[in-house]
Short mmCIF file of C-alpha atoms and ligand atoms in Angstrom, two decimals:
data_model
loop_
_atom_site.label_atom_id
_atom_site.label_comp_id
_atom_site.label_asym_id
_atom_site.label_seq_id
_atom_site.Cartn_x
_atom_site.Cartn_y
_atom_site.Cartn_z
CA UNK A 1 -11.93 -23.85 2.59
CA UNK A 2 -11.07 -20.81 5.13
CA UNK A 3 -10.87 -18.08 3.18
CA UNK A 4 -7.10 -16.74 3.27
CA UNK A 5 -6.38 -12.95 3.90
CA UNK A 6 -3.21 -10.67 4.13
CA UNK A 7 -2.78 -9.16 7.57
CA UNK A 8 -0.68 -6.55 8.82
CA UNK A 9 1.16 -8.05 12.04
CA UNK A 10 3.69 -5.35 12.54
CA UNK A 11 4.25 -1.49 11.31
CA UNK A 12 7.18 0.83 11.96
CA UNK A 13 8.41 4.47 10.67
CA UNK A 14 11.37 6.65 10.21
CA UNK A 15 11.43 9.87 9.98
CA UNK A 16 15.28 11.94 9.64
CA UNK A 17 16.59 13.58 13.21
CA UNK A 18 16.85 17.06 11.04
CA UNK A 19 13.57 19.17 11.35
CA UNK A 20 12.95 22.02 8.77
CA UNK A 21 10.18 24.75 10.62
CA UNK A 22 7.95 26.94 8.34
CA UNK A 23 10.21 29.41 10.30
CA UNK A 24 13.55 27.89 8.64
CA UNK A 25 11.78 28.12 4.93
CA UNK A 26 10.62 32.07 5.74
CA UNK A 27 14.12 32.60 5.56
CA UNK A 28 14.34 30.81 2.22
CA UNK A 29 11.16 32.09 0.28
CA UNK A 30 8.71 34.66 -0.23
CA UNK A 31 5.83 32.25 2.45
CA UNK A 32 5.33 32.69 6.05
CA UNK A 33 4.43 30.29 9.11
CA UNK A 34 0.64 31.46 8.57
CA UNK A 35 0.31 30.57 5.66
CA UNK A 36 1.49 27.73 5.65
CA UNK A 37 -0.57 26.27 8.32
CA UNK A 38 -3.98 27.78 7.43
CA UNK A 39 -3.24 26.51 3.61
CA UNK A 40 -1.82 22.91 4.24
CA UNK A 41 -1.61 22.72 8.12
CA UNK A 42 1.92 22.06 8.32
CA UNK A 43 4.12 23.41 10.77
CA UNK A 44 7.60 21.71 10.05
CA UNK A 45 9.08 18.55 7.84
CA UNK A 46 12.48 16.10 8.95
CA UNK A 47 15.06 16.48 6.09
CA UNK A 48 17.77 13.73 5.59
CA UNK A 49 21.01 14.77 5.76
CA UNK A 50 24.47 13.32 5.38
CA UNK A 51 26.54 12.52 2.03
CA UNK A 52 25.20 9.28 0.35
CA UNK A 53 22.50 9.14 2.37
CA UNK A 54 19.26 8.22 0.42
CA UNK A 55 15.68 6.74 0.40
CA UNK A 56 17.31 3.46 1.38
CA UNK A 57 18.73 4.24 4.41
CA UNK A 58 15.08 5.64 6.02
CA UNK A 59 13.60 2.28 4.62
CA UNK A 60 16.32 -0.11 6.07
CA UNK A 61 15.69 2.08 9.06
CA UNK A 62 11.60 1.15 9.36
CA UNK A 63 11.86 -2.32 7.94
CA UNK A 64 14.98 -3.08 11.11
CA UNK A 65 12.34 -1.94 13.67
CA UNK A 66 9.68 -3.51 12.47
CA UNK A 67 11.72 -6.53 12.47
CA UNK A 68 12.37 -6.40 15.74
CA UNK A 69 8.96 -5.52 17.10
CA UNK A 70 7.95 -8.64 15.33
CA UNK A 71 10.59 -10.65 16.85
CA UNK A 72 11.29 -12.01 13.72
CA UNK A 73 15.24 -12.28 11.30
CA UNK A 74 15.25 -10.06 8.17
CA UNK A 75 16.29 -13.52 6.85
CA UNK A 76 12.53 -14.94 6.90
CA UNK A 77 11.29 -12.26 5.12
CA UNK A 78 10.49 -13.74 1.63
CA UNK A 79 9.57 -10.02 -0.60
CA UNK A 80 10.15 -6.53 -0.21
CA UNK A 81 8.29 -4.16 -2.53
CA UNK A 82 9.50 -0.50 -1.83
CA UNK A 83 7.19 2.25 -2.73
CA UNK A 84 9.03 5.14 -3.83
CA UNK A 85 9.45 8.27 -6.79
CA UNK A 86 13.03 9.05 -4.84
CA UNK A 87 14.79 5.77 -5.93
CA UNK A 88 18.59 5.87 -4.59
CA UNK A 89 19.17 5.19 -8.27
CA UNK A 90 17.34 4.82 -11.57
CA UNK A 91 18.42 0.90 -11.52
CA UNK A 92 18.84 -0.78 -9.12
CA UNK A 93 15.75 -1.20 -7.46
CA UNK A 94 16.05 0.32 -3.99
CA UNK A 95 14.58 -2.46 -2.95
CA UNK A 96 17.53 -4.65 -3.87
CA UNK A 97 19.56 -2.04 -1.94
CA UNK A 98 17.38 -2.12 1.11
CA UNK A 99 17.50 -6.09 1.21
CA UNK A 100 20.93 -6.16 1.30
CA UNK A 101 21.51 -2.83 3.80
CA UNK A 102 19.04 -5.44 6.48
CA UNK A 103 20.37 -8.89 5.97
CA UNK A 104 17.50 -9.95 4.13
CA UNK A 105 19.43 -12.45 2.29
CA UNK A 106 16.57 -14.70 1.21
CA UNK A 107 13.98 -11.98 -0.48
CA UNK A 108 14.19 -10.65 -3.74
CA UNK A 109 11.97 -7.10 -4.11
CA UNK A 110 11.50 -4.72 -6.52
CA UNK A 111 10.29 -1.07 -6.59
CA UNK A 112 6.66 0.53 -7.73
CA UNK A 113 6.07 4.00 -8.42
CA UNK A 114 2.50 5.69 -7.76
CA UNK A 115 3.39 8.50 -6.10
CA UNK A 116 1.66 9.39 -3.29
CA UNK A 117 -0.58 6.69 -3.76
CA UNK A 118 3.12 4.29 -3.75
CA UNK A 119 1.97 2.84 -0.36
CA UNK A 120 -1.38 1.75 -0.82
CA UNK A 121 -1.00 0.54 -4.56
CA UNK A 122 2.27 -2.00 -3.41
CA UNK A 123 -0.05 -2.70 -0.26
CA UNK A 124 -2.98 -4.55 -3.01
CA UNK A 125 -0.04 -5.82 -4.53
CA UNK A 126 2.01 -7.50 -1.70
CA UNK A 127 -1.30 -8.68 -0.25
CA UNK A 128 -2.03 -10.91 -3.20
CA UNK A 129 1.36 -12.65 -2.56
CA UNK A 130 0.40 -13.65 0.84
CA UNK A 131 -3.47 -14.37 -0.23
CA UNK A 132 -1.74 -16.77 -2.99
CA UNK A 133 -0.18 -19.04 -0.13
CA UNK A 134 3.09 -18.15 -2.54
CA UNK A 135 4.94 -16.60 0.42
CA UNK A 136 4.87 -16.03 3.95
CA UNK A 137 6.49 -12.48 4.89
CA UNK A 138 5.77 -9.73 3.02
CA UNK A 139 7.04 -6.37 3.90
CA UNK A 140 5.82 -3.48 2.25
CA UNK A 141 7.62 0.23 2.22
CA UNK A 142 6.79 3.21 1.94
CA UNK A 143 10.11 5.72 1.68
CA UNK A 144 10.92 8.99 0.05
CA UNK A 145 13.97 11.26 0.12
CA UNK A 146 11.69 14.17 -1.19
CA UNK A 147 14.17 16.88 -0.57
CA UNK A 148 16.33 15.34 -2.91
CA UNK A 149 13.71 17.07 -5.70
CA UNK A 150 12.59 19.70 -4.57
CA UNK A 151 13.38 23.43 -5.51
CA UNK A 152 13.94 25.51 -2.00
CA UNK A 153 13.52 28.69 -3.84
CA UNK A 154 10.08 27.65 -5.11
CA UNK A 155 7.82 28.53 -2.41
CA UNK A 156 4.63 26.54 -4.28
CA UNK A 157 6.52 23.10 -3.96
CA UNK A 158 9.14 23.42 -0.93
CA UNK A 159 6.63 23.92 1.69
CA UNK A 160 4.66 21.05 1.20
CA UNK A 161 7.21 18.04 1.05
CA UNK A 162 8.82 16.17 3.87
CA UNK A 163 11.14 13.19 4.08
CA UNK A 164 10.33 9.86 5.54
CA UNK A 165 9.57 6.12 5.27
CA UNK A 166 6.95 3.23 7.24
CA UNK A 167 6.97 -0.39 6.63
CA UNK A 168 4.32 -3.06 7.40
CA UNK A 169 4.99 -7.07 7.62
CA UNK A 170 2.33 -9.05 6.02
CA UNK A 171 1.11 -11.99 6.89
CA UNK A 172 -1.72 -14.46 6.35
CA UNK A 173 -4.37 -14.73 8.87
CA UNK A 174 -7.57 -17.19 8.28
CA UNK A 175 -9.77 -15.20 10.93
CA UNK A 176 -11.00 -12.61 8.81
CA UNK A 177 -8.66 -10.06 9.84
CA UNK A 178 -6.10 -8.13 7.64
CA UNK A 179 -7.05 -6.42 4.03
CA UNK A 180 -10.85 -7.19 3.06
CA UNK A 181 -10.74 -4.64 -0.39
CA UNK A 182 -9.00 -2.55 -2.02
CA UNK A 183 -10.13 -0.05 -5.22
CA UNK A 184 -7.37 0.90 -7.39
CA UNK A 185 -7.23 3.74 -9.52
CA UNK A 186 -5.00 5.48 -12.35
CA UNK A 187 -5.44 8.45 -14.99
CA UNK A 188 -2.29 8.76 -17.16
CA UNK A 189 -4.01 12.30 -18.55
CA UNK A 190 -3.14 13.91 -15.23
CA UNK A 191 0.46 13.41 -15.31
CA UNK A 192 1.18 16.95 -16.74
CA UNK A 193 0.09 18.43 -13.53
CA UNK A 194 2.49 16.44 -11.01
CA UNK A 195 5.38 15.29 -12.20
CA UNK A 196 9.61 15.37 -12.72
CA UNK A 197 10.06 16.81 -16.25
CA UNK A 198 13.56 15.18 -16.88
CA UNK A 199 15.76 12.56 -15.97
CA UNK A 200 13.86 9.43 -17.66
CA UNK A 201 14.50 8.30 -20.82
CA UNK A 202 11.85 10.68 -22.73
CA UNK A 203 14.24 13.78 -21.41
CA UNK A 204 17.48 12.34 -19.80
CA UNK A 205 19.50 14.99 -17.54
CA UNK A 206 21.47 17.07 -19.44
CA UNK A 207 23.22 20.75 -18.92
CA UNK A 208 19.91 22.23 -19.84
CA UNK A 209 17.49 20.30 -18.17
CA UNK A 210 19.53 21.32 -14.91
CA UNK A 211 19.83 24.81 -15.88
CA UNK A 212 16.07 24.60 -16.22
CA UNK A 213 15.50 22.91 -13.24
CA UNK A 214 13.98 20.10 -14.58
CA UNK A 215 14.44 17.86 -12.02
CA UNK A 216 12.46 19.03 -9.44
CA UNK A 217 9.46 18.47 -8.84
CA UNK A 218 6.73 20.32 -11.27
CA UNK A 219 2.91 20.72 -9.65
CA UNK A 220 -0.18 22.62 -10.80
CA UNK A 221 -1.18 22.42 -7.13
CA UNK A 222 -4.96 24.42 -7.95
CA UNK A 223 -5.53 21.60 -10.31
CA UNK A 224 -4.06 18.50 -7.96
CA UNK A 225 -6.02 20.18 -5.22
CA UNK A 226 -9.21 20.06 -7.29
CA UNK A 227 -8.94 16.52 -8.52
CA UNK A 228 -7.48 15.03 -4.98
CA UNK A 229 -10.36 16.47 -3.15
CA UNK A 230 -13.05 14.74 -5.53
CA UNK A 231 -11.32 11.54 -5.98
CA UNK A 232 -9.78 10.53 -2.89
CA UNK A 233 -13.10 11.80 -1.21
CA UNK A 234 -14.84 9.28 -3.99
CA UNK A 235 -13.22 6.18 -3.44
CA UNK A 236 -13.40 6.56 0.12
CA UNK A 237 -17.03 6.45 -0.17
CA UNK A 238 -16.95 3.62 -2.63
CA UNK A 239 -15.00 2.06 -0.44
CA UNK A 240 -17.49 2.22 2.22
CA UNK A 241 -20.58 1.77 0.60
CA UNK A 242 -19.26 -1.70 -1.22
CA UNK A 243 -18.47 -3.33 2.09
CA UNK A 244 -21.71 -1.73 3.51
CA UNK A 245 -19.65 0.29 6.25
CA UNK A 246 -21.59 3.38 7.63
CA UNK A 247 -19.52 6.08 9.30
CA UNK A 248 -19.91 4.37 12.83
CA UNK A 249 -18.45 1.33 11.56
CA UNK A 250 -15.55 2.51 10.30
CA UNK A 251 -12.96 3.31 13.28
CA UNK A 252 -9.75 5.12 11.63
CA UNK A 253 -9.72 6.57 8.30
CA UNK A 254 -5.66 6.60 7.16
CA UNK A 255 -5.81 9.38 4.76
CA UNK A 256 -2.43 10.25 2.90
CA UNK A 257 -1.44 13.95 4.06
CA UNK A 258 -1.15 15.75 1.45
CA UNK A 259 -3.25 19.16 2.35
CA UNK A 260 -4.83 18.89 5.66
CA UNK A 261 -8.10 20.58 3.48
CA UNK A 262 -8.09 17.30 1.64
CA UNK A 263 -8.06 14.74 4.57
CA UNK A 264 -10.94 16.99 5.86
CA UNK A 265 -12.73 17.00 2.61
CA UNK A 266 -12.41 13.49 2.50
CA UNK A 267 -13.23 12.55 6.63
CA UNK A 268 -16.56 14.41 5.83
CA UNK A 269 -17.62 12.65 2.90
CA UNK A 270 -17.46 9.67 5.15
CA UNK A 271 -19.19 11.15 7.59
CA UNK A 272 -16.23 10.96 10.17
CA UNK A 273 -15.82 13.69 12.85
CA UNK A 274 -12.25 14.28 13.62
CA UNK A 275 -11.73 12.03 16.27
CA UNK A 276 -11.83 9.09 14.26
CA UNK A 277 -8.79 10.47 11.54
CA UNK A 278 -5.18 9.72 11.65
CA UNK A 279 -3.54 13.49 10.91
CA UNK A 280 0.32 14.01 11.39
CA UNK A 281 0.72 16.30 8.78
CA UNK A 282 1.58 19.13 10.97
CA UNK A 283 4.78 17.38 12.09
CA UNK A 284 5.76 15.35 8.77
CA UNK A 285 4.46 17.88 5.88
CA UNK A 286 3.68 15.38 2.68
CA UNK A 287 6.47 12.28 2.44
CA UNK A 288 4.80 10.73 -0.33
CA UNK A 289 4.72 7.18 -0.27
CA UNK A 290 5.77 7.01 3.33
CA UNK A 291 2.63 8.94 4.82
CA UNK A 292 0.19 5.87 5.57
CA UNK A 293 2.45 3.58 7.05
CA UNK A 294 3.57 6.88 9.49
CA UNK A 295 0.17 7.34 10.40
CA UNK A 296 -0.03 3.90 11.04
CA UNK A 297 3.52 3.58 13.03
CA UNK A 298 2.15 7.14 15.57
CA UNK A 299 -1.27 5.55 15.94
CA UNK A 300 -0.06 2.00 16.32
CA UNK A 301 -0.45 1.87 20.58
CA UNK A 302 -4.40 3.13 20.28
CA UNK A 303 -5.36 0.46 17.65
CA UNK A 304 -7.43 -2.78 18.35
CA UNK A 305 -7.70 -6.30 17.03
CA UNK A 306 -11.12 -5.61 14.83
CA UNK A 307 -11.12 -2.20 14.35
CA UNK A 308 -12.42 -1.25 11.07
CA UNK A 309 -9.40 1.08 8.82
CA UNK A 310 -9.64 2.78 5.56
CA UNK A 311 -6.68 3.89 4.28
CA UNK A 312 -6.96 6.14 0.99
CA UNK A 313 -4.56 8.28 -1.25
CA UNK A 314 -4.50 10.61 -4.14
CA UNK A 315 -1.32 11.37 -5.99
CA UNK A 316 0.82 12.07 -8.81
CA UNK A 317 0.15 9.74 -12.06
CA UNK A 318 -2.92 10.28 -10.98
CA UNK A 319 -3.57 7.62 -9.01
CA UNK A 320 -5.34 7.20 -6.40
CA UNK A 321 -7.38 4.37 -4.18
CA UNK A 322 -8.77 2.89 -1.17
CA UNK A 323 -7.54 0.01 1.21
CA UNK A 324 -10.39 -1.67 3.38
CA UNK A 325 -8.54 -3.89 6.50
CA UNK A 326 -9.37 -5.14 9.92
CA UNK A 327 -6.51 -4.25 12.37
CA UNK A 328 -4.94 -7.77 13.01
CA UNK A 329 -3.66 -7.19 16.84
CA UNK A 330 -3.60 -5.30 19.90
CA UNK A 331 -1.43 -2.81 21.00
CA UNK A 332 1.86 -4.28 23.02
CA UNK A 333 1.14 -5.01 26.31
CA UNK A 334 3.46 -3.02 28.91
O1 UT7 B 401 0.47 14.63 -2.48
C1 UT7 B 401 0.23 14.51 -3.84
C2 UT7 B 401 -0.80 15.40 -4.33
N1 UT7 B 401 -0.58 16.78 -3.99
C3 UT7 B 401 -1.54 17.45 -3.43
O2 UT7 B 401 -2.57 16.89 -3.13
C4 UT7 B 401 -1.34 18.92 -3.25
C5 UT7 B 401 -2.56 19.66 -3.73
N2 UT7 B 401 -2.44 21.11 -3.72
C6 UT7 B 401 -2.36 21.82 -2.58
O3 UT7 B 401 -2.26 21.27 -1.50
C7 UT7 B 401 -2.47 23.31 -2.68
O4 UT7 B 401 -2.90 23.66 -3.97
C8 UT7 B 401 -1.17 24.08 -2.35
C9 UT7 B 401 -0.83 23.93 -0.87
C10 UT7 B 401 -0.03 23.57 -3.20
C11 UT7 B 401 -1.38 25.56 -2.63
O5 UT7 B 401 -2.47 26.05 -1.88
P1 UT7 B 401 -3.65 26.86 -2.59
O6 UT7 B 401 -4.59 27.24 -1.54
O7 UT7 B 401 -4.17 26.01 -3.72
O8 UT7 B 401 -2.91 28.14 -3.12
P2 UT7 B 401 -2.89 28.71 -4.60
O9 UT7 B 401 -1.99 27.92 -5.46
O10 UT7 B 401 -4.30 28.94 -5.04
O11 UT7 B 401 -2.22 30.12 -4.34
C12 UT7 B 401 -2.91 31.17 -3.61
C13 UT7 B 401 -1.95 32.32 -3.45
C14 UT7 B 401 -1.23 32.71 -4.74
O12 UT7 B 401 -1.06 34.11 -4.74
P3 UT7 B 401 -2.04 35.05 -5.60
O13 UT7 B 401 -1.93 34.59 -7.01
O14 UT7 B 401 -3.40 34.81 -5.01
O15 UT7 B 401 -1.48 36.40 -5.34
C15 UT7 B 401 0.13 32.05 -4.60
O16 UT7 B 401 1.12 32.72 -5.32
O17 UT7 B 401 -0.92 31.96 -2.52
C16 UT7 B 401 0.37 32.18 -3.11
N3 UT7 B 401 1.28 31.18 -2.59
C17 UT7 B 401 1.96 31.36 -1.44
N4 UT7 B 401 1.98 32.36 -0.56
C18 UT7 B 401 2.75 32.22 0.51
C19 UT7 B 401 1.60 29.96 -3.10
N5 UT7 B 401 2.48 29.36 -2.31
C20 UT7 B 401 2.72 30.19 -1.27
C21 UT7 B 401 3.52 30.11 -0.12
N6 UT7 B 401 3.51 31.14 0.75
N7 UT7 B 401 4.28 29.05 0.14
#
């Protein structure tokens, strides 16, 4: 029987109009342009804007034009799973609000949370849908609002994060093509040294988890660094060596961008020079769960039917992982 795989056949990202330069946050904190590019090689992040605006709005946004690069009706799209830690609301799902913001009148969807890892982990999980036969269209999203937690007078935080969202539509393909592995990888321990200290049910908001800031976001970033670097670097490798893929096979590593120190820790692990990594961190800064499927969306014209992707990500939880696929298509003609 041929064996049945899940395929990307269409990508597309969103990223805010509003632009936020290392220059606009020297006015804010104690930080400067400098440093900020020699520590994390960022240079400026889009910021959404606009009352009511939320996570939803940047992933209706990606999912519309990756409808329509598809040619295809929101209608026939069967699930959306929406990776995101900036939900529009604790319930409902984003998802459900993204379904109905596109038309998609006929999926049902539902949200995961991995962090920066979101994308990758609701990737292995859409994938199986499709590999299943269960359904047809799959569209997978990665979207975060992350200005809508961060601290602006925190200089260790506010420089980092971005806003921004990418979708993918998957579909089966008995070729070979589309997502061959995929490692997947948690460690609840870490979760002290990322994470939103209130607002869940363990410490719901309150006058003095505002007053305290609580809902920002909280990061140890010496320790993240030190454990991103190993273990995105790791399963990268794993990765690799599993499928038997030296560095000259592999044609694109899709790193998450995060620290631009960590995507080259991780590139030379795999032996990769720099010519064969997807990096947009200078113009994005870190949006989370929507950082693969950008890379994917600015890279989309120069990739090839066949060519050989790993996509990998280390983030708050932790989690982190690895995503093994053969491009499905070639670029648009014209
Ligand atoms: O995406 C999910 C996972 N997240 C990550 O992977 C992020 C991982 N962490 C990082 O990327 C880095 O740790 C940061 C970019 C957050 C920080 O870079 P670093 O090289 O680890 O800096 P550091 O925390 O070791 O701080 C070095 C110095 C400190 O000053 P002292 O103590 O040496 O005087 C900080 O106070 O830099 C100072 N510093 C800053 N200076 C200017 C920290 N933030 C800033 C800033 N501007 N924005």
């Amino acid at each position: 029987m041929t064996k049945i795989t899940a395929a990307i056949t269409a990508v597309h990202g969103y990223v805010p109009e509003d632009i936020m330069s290392n220059h606009d946050l020297e006015k804010l904190v104690d930080t400067s342009d400098e440093w900020i590019r020699t520590r994390t090689g960022i240079e400026q992040r889009h910021i959404l804007k606009g009352e009511g605006k939320g996570t939803s709005d940047m992933a209706a946004e990606a999912i519309k034009g990756l409808c329509k690069k598809r040619g295809i009706d929101p209608k026939e799209i069967d699930l959306v799973i929406c990776a995101t830690v900036t939900p529009d609301f604790t319930f409902p799902a984003t998802a459900n609000v993204v379904t109905d913001k596109i038309g998609a009148s006929n999926a049902w969807g539902f949200d995961l949370i991995a962090a920066c890892s979101g994308f990758i982990y609701a990737l292995s999980v859409g994938s199986q849908f499709i590999e299943t036969g269960k359904y047809k269209k799959v569209v997978v999203v990665g979207a975060d609002k992350m200005s809508s937690i961060i601290d602006y007078s925190d200089r260790t935080t506010c420089i980092i994060f971005g806003d921004g969202a990418g979708a993918v539509l998957l579909e089966a393909n008995s070729d070979g093509y589309g997502i061959v592995d995929t490692i997947m990888c948690s460690d609840g321990s870490g979760r002290e040294f990322l994470h939103q200290k209130a607002g869940g049910s363990v410490r719901p908001a309150s006058h003095e988890t505002v007053d305290n800031k609580e809902h920002y976001v909280y990061q140890d970033g010496k320790t993240v660094f030190k454990y991103a670097v190993t273990k995105m670097a790791d399963v990268s490798v794993e990765i690799m060596e599993r499928n038997g893929l030296s560095s000259e096979d592999v044609t694109w590593l899709v790193p998450h961008q995060a620290n631009k120190r960590i995507i080259d820790a991780t590139a030379n692990r795999m032996g990769l020079t720099d010519d064969k990594v997807m990096v947009n961190i200078q113009r994005y800064g870190n949006t989370t769960a929507g950082t693969i499927p950008l890379c994917l969306h600015d890279w989309e014209s120069q990739l090839h039917k066949g060519d050989n992707l790993v996509l990998s990500a280390f983030g708050g939880g932790f989690t982190w992982g690895a995503v093994y696929l053969k491009w499905a298509y070639d670029p648009a003609k014209g």
